[in-house]
Amino acid sequence: MLTYVISIQVKTPEQIIEYYQARFQIEFIFRDAKQFTGLSDCQSPHPQRLDFHFNASLTSLNLAKYQAYNCHLSSQPFVFSMASYKRLQLNRHLLSTFIDKLDLDPNLILNHPNFPELLSYGTLAA
């Protein structure tokens, strides 16, 4: 296990708050990467393969956040939940599979006013 020690000269209470806010955001990144993108699932002893795996996991998390941010249209602040994003993509895939397998008219379903509600079924409220 890699451990990094960083020594920082803290001068003001505001800096302490700033560092803890940054640390909190970093912990969210690693939590999401472990739970949803398989950050801790690689069993290779080779450093190059581990680097590739870690980069792929964190990149997939960043791409999910980027796509969610680009789809954010409301005036409210952007809040990201990887669990909700994953559920949204699962619902999108499931509805697409139903449309294909049941030979339904895609335009009729995709343009239905309740379609966004079906996509967001099971997502967390922000």
PDB file of N, CA and C in Angstrom, residues 37 50-61:
ATOM      1  N   THR A  37     -16.499   2.179  -9.689  1.00  0.00           N
ATOM      2  CA  THR A  37     -15.669   1.980 -10.879  1.00  0.00           C
ATOM      3  C   THR A  37     -14.546   0.970 -10.668  1.00  0.00           C
ATOM      4  N   LEU A  50      -1.125  -1.874 -12.401  1.00  0.00           N
ATOM      5  CA  LEU A  50      -1.865  -1.190 -11.345  1.00  0.00           C
ATOM      6  C   LEU A  50      -2.101   0.273 -11.711  1.00  0.00           C
ATOM      7  N   ASP A  51      -1.064   0.932 -12.253  1.00  0.00           N
ATOM      8  CA  ASP A  51      -1.221   2.318 -12.696  1.00  0.00           C
ATOM      9  C   ASP A  51      -2.319   2.433 -13.743  1.00  0.00           C
ATOM     10  N   PHE A  52      -2.306   1.525 -14.714  1.00  0.00           N
ATOM     11  CA  PHE A  52      -3.326   1.557 -15.757  1.00  0.00           C
ATOM     12  C   PHE A  52      -4.715   1.369 -15.153  1.00  0.00           C
ATOM     13  N   HIS A  53      -4.843   0.412 -14.243  1.00  0.00           N
ATOM     14  CA  HIS A  53      -6.139   0.138 -13.619  1.00  0.00           C
ATOM     15  C   HIS A  53      -6.641   1.345 -12.828  1.00  0.00           C
ATOM     16  N   PHE A  54      -5.772   1.950 -12.025  1.00  0.00           N
ATOM     17  CA  PHE A  54      -6.168   3.111 -11.227  1.00  0.00           C
ATOM     18  C   PHE A  54      -6.561   4.271 -12.132  1.00  0.00           C
ATOM     19  N   ASN A  55      -5.774   4.498 -13.191  1.00  0.00           N
ATOM     20  CA  ASN A  55      -6.092   5.582 -14.125  1.00  0.00           C
ATOM     21  C   ASN A  55      -7.409   5.329 -14.845  1.00  0.00           C
ATOM     22  N   ALA A  56      -7.662   4.081 -15.249  1.00  0.00           N
ATOM     23  CA  ALA A  56      -8.920   3.761 -15.934  1.00  0.00           C
ATOM     24  C   ALA A  56     -10.117   3.968 -15.001  1.00  0.00           C
ATOM     25  N   SER A  57      -9.978   3.573 -13.754  1.00  0.00           N
ATOM     26  CA  SER A  57     -11.057   3.727 -12.790  1.00  0.00           C
ATOM     27  C   SER A  57     -11.369   5.200 -12.529  1.00  0.00           C
ATOM     28  N   LEU A  58     -10.342   5.985 -12.278  1.00  0.00           N
ATOM     29  CA  LEU A  58     -10.552   7.405 -11.996  1.00  0.00           C
ATOM     30  C   LEU A  58     -11.001   8.166 -13.243  1.00  0.00           C
ATOM     31  N   THR A  59     -10.531   7.735 -14.415  1.00  0.00           N
ATOM     32  CA  THR A  59     -10.964   8.373 -15.661  1.00  0.00           C
ATOM     33  C   THR A  59     -12.447   8.121 -15.903  1.00  0.00           C
ATOM     34  N   SER A  60     -12.902   6.897 -15.655  1.00  0.00           N
ATOM     35  CA  SER A  60     -14.327   6.613 -15.853  1.00  0.00           C
ATOM     36  C   SER A  60     -15.184   7.442 -14.902  1.00  0.00           C
ATOM     37  N   LEU A  61     -14.718   7.662 -13.696  1.00  0.00           N
ATOM     38  CA  LEU A  61     -15.439   8.513 -12.755  1.00  0.00           C
ATOM     39  C   LEU A  61     -15.481   9.955 -13.264  1.00  0.00           C
TER      40      LEU A  61
END
